[in-house]
Tab-separated table of C-alpha atoms in Angstrom:
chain	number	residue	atom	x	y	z
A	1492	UNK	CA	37.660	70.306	-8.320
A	1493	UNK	CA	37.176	71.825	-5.180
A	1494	UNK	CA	33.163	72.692	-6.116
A	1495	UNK	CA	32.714	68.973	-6.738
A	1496	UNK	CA	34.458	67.747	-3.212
A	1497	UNK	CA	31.855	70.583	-1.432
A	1498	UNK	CA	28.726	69.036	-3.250
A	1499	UNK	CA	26.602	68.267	-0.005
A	1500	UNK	CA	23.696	67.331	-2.536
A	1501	UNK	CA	21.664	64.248	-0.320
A	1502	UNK	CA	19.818	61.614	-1.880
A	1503	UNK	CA	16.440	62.370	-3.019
A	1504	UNK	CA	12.717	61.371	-2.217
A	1505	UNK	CA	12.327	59.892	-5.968
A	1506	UNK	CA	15.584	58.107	-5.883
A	1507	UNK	CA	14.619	56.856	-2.583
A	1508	UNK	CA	11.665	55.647	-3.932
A	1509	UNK	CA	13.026	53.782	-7.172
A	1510	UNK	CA	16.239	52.053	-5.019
A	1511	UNK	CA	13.199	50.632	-2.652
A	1512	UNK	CA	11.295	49.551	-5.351
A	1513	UNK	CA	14.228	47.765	-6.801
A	1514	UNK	CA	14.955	46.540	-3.722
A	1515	UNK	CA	11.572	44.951	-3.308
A	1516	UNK	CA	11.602	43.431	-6.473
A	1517	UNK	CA	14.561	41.796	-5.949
A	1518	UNK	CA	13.673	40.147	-2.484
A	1519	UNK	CA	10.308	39.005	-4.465
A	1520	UNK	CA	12.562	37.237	-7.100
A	1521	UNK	CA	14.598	35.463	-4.416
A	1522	UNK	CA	11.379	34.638	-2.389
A	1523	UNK	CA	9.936	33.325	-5.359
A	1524	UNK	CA	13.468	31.128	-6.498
A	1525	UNK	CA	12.721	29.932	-2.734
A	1526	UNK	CA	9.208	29.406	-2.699
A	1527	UNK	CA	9.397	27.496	-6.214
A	1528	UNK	CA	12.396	25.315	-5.148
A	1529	UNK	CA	11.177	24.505	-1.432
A	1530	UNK	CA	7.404	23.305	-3.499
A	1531	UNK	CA	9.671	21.337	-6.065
A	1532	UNK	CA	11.499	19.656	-3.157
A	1533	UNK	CA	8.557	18.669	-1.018
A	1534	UNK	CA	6.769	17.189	-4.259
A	1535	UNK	CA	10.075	15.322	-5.279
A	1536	UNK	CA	10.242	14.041	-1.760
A	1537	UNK	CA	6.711	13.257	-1.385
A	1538	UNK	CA	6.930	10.939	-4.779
A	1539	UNK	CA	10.122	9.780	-3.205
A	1540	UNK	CA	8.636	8.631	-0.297
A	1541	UNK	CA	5.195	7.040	-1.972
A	1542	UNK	CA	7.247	4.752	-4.036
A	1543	UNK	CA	9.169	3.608	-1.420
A	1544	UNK	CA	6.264	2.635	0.535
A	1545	UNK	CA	4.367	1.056	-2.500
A	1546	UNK	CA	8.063	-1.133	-3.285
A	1547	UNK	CA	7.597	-1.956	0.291
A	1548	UNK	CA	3.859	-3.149	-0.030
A	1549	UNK	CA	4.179	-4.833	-3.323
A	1550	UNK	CA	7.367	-7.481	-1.675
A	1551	UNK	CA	5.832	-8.101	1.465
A	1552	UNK	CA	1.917	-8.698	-0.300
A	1553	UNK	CA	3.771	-10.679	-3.352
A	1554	UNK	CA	6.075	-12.761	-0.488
A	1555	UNK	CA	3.095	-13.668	1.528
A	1556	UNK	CA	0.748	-14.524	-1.684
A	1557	UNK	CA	3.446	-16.716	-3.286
A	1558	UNK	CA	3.652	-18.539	0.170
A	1559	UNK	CA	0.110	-18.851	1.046
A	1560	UNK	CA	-1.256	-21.954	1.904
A	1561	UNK	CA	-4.411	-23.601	2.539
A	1562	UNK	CA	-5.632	-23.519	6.214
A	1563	UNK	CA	-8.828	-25.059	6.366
A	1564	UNK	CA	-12.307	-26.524	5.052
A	1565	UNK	CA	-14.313	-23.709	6.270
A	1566	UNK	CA	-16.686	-22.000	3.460
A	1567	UNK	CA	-16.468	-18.009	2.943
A	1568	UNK	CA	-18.864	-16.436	4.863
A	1569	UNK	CA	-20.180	-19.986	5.954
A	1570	UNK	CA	-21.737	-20.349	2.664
A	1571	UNK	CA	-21.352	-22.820	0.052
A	1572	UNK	CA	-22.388	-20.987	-2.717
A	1573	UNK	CA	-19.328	-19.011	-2.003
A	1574	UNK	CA	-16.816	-21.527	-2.282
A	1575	UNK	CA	-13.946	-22.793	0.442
A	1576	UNK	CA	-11.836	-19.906	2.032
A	1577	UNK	CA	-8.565	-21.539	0.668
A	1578	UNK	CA	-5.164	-19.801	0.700
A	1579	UNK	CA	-6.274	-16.040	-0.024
A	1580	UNK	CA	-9.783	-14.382	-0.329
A	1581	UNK	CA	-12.106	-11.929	0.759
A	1582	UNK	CA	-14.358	-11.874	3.904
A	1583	UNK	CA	-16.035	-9.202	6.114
A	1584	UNK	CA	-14.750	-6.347	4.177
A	1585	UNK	CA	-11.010	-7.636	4.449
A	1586	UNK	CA	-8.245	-9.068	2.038
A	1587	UNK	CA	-7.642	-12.449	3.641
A	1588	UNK	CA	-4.045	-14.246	3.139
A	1589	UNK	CA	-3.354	-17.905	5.179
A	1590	UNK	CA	0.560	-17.998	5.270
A	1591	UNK	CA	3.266	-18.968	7.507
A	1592	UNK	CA	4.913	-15.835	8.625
A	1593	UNK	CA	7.410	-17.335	10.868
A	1594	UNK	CA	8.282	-20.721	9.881
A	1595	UNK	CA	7.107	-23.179	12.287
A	1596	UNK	CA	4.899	-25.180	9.889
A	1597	UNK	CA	1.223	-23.154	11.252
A	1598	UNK	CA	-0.283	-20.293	9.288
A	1599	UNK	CA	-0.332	-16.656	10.221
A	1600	UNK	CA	-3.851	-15.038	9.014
A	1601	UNK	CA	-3.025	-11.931	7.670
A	1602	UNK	CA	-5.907	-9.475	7.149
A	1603	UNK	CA	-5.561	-6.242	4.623
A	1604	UNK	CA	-8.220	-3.551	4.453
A	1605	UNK	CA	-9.435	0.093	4.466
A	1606	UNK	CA	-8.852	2.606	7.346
A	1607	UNK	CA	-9.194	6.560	6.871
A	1608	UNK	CA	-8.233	6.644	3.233
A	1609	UNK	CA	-5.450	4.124	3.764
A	1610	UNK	CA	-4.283	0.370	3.266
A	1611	UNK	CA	-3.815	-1.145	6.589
A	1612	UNK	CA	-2.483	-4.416	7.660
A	1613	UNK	CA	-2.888	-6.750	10.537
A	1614	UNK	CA	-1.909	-10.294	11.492
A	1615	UNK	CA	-3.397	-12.905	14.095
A	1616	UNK	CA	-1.703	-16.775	15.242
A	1617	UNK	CA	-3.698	-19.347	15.322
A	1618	UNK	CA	-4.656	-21.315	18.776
A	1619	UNK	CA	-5.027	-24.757	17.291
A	1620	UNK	CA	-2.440	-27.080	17.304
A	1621	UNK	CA	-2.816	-28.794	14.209
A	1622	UNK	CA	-4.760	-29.013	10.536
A	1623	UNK	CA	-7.363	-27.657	10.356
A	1624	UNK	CA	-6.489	-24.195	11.679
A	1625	UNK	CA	-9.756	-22.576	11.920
A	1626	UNK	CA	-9.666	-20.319	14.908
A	1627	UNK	CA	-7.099	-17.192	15.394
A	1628	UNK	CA	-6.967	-13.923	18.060
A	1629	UNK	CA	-5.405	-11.219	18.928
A	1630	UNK	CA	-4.450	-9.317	15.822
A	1631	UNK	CA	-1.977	-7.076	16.054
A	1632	UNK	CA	-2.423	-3.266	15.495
A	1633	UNK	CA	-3.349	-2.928	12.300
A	1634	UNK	CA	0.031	-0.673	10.632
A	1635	UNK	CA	-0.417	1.306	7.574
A	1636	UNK	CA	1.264	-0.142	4.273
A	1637	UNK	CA	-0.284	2.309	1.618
A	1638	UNK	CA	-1.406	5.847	2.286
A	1639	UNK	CA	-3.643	8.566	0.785
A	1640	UNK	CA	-5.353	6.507	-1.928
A	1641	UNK	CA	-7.483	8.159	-4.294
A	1642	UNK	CA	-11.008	8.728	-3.327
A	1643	UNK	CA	-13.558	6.354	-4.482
A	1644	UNK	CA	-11.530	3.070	-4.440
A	1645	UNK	CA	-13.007	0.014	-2.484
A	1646	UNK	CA	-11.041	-2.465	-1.373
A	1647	UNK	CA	-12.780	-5.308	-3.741
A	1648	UNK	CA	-11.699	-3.057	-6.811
A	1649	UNK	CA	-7.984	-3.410	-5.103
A	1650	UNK	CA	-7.626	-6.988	-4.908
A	1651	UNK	CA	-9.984	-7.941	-7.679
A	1652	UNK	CA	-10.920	-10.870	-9.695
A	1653	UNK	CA	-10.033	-13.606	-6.606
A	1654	UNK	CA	-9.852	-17.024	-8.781
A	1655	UNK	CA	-8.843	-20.476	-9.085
A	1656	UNK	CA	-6.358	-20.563	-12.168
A	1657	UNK	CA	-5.672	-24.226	-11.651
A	1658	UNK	CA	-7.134	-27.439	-9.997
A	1659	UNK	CA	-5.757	-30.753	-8.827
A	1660	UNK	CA	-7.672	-34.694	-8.602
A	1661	UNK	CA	-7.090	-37.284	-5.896
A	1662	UNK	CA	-8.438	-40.439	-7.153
A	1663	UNK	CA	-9.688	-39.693	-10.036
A	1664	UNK	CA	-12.007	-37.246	-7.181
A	1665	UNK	CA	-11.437	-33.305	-8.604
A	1666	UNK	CA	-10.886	-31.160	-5.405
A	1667	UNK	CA	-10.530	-27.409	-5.416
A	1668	UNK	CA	-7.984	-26.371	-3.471
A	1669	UNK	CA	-4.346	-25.990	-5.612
A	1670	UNK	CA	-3.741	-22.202	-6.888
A	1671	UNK	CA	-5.449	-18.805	-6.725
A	1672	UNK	CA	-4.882	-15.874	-8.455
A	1673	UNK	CA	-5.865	-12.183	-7.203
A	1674	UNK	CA	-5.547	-8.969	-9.718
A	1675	UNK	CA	-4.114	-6.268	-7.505
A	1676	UNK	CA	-4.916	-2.169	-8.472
A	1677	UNK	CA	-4.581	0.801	-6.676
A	1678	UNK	CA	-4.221	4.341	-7.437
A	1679	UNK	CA	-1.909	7.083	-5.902
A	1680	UNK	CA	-1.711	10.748	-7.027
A	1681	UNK	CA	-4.005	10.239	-10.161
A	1682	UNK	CA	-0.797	6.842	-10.302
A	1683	UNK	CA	-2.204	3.695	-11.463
A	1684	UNK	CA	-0.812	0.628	-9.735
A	1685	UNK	CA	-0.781	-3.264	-11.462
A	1686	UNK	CA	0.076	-6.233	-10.413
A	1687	UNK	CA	-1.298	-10.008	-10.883
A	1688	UNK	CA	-0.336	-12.187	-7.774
A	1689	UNK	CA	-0.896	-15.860	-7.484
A	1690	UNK	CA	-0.266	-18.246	-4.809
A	1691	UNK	CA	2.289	-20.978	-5.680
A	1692	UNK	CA	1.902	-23.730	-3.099
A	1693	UNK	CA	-0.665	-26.842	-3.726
A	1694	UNK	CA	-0.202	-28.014	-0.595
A	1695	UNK	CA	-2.315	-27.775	3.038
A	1696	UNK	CA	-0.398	-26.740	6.275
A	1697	UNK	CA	0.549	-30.003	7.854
């Protein structure tokens, strides 16, 4: 008994070594635990936070294409070939939607189109007074609605297929403008996005 209590023996160099290499391994193990979770938690965010936005994007763009009216006579581009403007279409490189945004009977012209990599949107009032409402300034900074699309998309593959998908006669006269249909597509993170919009009124702003 008494030789054991007077054992002075100290730890030694290769037991030193093998409780520092246990050690180390152990702090990797936790590291990587951390490392894995912290990744797992900024992807499940990240999602989180895309489909918000796109839930966002798809109830404002369906609100405002539902509601979209017809504005004017002008032709697209100033070309007849083209076709009238009417409630929603494309011009200059821009997603084009004629809708009131604040109820008081004159249209808003809200403009969609590509910035950086992202969806952006913008709005302008119109200065006239009454129909036709041809002429419109001072947009508002354009905000961001959808971000980090995939490479490669243009914005004519995103609101594709622009249409009439029904027509209207006033005296026996056949007239274009009633309802429009646009094919909406986008791709997140390798995600496709679908959605067919149509506008619903058949009526001009008074």
């Amino acid at each position: 008994m008494k030789r054991l209590l007077r054992n002075n023996k100290g730890i030694t160099l290769v037991e030193l070594l093998i409780t520092i290499s246990l050690i180390g391994v152990v702090l990797l193990i936790i590291y990587n635990m951390f490392f894995i979770s912290t990744k797992n938690y900024y992807n499940i965010s990240n999602d989180v936070e895309i489909n918000r936005e796109v839930r966002i994007f798809l109830v404002t763009i369906q609100k405002e294409i539902s509601q979209a009216r017809k504005a004017n006579d002008l032709y697209i581009d100033g070309k007849k070939e083209k076709g009238k403007t009417g409630p929603i279409f494309m011009e200059d490189e821009k997603f084009c939607i004629y809708v009131d945004l604040n109820n008081d009977g004159k249209p808003e012209l809200v403009q969609y189109y590509l910035k950086d990599g992202n969806l952006v949107r913008r709005q302008s009032a119109t200065t006239d007074l009454a129909y036709p409402y041809e002429n419109f300034k001072d947009f508002t900074y354009p905000k961001v609605v959808l971000r980090n699309l995939d490479e490669g998309q243009k914005l004519e593959d995103i609101f594709d297929n622009i249409k009439f998908i029904e027509k209207e006669s006033n005296n026996w006269q056949e007239y274009e403008e009633t309802i429009k249909s646009v094919n909406l597509k986008f791709r997140i993170k390798n995600k496709v996005y679908k959605h067919y919009l149509f506008t619903k009124s058949k009526v001009e702003f008074e």
